[in-house]
Short mmCIF file of C-alpha atoms and ligand atoms in Angstrom, two decimals:
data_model
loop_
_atom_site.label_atom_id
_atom_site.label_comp_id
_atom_site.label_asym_id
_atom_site.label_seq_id
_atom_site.Cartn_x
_atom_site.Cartn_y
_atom_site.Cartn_z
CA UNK A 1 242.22 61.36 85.47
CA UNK A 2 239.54 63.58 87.03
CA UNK A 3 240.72 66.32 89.41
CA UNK A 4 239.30 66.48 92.79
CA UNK A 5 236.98 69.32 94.40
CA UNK A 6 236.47 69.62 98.01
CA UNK A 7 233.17 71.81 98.75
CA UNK A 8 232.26 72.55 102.44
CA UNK A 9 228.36 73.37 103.49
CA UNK A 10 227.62 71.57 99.68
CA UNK A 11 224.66 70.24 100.53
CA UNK A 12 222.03 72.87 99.80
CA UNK A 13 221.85 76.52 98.77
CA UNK A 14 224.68 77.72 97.01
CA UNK A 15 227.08 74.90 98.17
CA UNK A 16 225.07 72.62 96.33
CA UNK A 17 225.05 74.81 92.85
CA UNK A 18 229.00 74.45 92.66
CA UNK A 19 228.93 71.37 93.45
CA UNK A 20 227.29 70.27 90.30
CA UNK A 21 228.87 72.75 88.26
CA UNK A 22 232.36 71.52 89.27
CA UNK A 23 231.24 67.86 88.86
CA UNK A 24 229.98 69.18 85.20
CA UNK A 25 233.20 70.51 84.60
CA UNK A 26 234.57 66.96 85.17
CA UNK A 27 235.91 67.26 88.75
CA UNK A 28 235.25 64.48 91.78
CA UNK A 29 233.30 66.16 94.38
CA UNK A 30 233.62 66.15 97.90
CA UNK A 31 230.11 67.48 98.91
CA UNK A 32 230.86 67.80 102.95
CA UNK A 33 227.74 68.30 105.18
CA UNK A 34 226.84 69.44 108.39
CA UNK A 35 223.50 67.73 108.87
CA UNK A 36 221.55 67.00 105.94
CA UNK A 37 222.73 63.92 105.47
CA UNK A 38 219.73 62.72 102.86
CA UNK A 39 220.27 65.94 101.17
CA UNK A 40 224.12 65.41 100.73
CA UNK A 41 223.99 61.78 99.60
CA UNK A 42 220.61 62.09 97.06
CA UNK A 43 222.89 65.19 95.60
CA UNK A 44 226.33 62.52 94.88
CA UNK A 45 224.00 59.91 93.81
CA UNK A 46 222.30 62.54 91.43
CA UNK A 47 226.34 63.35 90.03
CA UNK A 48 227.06 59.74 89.84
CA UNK A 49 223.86 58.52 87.88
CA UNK A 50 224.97 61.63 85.19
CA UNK A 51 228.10 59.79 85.30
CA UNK A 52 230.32 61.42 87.46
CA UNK A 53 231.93 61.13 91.36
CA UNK A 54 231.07 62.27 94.24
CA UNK A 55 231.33 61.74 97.87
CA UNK A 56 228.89 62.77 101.07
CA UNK A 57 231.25 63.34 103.80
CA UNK A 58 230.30 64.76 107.21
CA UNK A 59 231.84 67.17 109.25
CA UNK A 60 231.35 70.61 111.10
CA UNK A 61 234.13 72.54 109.62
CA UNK A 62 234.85 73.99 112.57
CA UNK A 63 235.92 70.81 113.85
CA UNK A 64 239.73 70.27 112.56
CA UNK A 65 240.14 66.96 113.44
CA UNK A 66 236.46 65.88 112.09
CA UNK A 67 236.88 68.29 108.57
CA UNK A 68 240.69 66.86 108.32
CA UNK A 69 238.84 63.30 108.29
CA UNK A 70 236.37 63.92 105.71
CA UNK A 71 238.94 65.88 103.45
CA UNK A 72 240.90 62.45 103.76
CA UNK A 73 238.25 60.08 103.13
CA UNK A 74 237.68 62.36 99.81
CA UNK A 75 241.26 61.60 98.91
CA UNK A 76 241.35 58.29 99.75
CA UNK A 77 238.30 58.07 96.92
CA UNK A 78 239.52 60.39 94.76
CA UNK A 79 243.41 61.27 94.91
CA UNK A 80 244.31 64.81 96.50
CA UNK A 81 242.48 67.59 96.72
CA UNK A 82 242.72 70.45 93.44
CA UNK A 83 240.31 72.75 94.65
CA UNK A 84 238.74 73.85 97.67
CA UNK A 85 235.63 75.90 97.60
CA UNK A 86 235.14 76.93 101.27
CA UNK A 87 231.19 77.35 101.15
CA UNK A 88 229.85 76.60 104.61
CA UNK A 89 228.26 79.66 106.42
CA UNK A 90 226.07 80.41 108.85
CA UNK A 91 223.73 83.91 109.01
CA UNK A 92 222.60 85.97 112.35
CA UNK A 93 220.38 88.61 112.47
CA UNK A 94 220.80 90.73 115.81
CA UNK A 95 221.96 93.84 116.97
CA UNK A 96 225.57 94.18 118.32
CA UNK A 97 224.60 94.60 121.58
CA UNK A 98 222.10 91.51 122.30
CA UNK A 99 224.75 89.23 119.98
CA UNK A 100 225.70 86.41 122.70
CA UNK A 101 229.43 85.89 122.76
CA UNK A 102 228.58 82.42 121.66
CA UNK A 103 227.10 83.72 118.39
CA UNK A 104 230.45 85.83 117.81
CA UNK A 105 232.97 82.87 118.43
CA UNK A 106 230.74 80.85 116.49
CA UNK A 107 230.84 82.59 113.34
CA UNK A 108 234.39 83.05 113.69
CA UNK A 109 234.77 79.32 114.32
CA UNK A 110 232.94 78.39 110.95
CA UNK A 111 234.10 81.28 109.00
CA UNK A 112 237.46 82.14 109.61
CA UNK A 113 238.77 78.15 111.82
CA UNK A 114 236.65 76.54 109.37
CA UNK A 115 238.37 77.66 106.21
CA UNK A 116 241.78 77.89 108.46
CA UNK A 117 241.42 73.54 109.05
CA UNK A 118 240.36 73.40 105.87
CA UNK A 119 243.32 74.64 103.91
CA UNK A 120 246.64 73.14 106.51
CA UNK A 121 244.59 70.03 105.78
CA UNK A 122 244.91 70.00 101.78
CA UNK A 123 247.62 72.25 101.66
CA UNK A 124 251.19 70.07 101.89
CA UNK A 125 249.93 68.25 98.89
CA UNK A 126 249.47 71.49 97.27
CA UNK A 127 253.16 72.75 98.00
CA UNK A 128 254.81 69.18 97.22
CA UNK A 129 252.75 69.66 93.64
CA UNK A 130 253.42 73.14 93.75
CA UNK A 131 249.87 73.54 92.23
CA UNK A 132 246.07 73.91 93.44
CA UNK A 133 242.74 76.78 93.72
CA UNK A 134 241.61 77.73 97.10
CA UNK A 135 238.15 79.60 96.38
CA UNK A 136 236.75 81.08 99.92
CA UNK A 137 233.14 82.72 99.65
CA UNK A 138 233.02 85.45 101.47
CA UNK A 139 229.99 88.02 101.14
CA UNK A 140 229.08 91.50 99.93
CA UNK A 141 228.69 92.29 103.54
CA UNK A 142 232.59 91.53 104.57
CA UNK A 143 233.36 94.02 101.95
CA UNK A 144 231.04 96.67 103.25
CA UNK A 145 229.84 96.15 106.66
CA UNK A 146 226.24 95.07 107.38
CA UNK A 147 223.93 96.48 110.58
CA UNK A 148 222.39 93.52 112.32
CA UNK A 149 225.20 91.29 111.23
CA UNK A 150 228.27 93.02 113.03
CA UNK A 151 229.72 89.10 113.83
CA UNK A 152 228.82 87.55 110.10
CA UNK A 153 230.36 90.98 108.38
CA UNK A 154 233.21 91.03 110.67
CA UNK A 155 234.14 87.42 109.90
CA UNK A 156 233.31 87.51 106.48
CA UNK A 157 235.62 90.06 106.13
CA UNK A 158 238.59 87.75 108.14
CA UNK A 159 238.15 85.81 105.04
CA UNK A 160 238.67 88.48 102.81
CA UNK A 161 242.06 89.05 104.70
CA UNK A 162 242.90 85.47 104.90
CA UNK A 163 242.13 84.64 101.06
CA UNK A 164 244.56 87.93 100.35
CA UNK A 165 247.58 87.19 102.68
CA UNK A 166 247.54 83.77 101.63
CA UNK A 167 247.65 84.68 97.94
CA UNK A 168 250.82 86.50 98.37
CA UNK A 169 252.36 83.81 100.29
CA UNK A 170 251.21 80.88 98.29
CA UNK A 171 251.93 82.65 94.52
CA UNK A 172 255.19 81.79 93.79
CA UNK A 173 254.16 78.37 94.52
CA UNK A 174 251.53 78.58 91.89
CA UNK A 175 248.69 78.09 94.57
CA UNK A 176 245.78 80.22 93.62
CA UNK A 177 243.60 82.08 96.67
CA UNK A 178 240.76 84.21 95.25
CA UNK A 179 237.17 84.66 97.00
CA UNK A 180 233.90 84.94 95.91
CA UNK A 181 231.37 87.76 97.59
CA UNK A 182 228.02 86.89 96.98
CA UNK A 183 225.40 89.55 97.24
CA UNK A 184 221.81 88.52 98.19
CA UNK A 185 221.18 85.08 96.81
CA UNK A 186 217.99 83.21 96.91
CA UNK A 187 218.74 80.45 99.50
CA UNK A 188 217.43 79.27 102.29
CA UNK A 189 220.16 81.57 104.38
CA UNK A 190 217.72 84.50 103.08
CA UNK A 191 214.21 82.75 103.23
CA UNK A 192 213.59 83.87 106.80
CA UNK A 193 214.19 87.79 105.85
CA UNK A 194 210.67 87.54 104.89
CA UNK A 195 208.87 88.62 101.51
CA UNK A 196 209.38 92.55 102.44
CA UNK A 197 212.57 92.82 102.85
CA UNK A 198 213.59 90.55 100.08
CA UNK A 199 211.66 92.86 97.96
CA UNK A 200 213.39 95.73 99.14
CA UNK A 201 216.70 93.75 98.61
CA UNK A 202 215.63 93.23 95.12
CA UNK A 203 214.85 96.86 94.59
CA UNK A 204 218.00 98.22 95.55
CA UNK A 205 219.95 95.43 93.24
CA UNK A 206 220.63 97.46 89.87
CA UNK A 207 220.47 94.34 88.39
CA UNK A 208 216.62 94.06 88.88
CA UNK A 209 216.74 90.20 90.88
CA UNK A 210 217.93 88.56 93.28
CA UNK A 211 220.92 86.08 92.70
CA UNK A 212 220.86 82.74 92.23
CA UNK A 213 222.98 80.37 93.73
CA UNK A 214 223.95 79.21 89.84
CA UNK A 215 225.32 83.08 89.90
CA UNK A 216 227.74 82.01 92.32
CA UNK A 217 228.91 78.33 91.06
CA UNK A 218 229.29 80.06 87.54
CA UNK A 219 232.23 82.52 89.24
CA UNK A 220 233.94 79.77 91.56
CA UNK A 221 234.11 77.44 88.60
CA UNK A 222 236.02 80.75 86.60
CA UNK A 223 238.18 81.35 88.68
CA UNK A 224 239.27 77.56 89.03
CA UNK A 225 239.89 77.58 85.58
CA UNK A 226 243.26 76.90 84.61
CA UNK A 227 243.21 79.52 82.26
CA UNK A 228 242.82 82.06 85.14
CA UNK A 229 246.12 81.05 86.60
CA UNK A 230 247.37 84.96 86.62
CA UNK A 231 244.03 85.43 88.48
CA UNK A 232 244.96 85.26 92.84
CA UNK A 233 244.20 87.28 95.86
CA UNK A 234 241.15 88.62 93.94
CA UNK A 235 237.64 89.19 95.76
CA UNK A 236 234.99 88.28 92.71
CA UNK A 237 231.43 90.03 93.91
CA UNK A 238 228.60 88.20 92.22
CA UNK A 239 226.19 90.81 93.20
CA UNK A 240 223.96 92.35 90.26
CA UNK A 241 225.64 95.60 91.22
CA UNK A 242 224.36 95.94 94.85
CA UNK A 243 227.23 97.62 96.33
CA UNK A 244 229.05 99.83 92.88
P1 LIG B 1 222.64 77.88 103.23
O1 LIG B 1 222.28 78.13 104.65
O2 LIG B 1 221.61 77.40 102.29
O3 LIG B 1 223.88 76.89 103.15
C1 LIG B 1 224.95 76.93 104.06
C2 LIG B 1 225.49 75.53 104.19
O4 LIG B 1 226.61 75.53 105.09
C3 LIG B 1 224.44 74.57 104.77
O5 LIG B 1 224.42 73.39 104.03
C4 LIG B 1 224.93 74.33 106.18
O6 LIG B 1 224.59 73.07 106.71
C5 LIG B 1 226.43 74.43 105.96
N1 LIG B 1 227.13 74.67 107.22
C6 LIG B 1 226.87 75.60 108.15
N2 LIG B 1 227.71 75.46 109.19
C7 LIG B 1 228.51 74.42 108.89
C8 LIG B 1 229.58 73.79 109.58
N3 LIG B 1 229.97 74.20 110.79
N4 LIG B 1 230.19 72.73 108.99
C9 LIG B 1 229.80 72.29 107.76
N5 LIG B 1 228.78 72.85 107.08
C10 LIG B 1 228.15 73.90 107.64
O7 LIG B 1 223.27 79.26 102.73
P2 LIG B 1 223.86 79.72 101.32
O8 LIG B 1 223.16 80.95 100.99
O9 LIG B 1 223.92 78.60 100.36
O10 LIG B 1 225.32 80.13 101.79
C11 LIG B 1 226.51 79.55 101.29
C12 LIG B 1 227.66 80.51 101.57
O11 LIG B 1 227.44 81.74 100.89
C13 LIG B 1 227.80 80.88 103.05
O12 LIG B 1 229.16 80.98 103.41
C14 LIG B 1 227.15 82.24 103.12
O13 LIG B 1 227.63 83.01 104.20
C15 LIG B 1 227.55 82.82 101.79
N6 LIG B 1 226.70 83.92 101.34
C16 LIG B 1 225.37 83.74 101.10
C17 LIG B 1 224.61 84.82 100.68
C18 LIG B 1 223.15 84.71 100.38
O14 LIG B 1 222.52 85.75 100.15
N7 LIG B 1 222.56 83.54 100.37
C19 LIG B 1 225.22 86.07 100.52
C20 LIG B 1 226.56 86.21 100.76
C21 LIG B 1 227.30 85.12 101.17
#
């Protein structure tokens, strides 16, 4: 029987790239969405027409009661949720001072609650089975602090203290918590930095480009791998070396 993924924000970007890398690896996807509806459902009917499953499920993560919903229409398609890949994100770009308090609670609510509903809602299965991957992505800049993004980097980095507390406390019931910190990534998130600074991005990656959102799926679906099962509490940067 296939196991079942559960990817939040998978519509687009970097959500989207694990998605079809875990439904290439054989898993049932739950590809949740915020908006994009048309996006969301051209991307399962894409998996299913190669042959494999997939579900569009709305939700704003943020939303427990809405995310809980779509994490248990998934199951009711596809049995219990495996793996979670906590994807959805949203960027700023403002100085600390002129960052409305809305902005702050808001990334907190989609970073931080978001993965938060996400996890009590597929975790008792997880403990009864005493088995399942929790992959959060984080970001380069909750590891090192970002100017202009004081509320993204501060969350980011609640993730990167969630994903390790919860490793400790979920190991000895062989549930796996690791996160992946993506540096800069071609996506839409970026687009709007404009061509200059995504040069200058570029230029200070030692790896000579910027990443693509394959970059990312490629890690998420490693460290899901069974055979990385002494592999937990670990933050994976898939950054071409921006921050050594
Ligand atoms: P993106 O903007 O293309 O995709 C983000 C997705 O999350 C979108 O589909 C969006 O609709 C969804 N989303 C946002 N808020 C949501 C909510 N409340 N509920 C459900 N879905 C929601 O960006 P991306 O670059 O693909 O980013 C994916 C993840 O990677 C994010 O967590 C982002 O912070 C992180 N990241 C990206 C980069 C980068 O350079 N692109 C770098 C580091 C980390």
């Amino acid at each position: 029987m296939k196991k079942t993924a559960f990817v939040t924000g998978g519509s687009r970007g970097i959500g989207r790239a694990i998605v079809r890398e875990l439904a290439s690896e054989g898993y049932a996807v739950g590809v949740n969405y915020l908006k994009a509806e048309r996006q969301a459902e051209t991307l399962a009917a894409e998996i299913r027409e190669r042959g494999g499953a997939a579900l569009a499920v709305r939700a704003d993560v943020s939303d427990r009661e809405a995310i809980t919903a779509a994490i248990r229409e998934t199951e009711a398609a596809f049995g219990p949720v495996d793996l979670l890949v906590n994807n959805a994100g949203i960027a700023q770009n403002d100085l600390f001072q002129d960052t409305p308090e809305e902005l702050w609670r808001r990334m907190f609510a989609v970073h931080a609650d978001g993965d938060f509903h996400t996890i009590r809602a597929v975790l008792p299965h997880m403990l009864h089975e005493k088995a399942g991957c929790i992959v959060n992505i984080s970001s380069i800049w909750g590891l090192r602090g970002a100017a202009c993004e004081v509320a993204y980097a501060a969350s980011k980095a609640a993730v990167i203290g969630l994903t390790r507390s919860l490793a400790m406390e979920l190991a000895p019931s062989h549930i796996r918590v690791n996160c992946v910190a993506p540096g800069v990534i071609a996506t839409d998130m970026v687009s709007g930095l404009g061509e200059e600074t995504l040069a200058s991005l570029m230029d200070q990656t030692p790896a000579g480009r910027l990443g693509r959102p394959e970059d990312v799926a490629k890690a998420v679906a490693f460290l899901a791998r069974e055979d990385a099962d002494f592999i937990t509490g670990q933050v994976l940067t898939v950054d071409g070396g921006f921050i050594l």
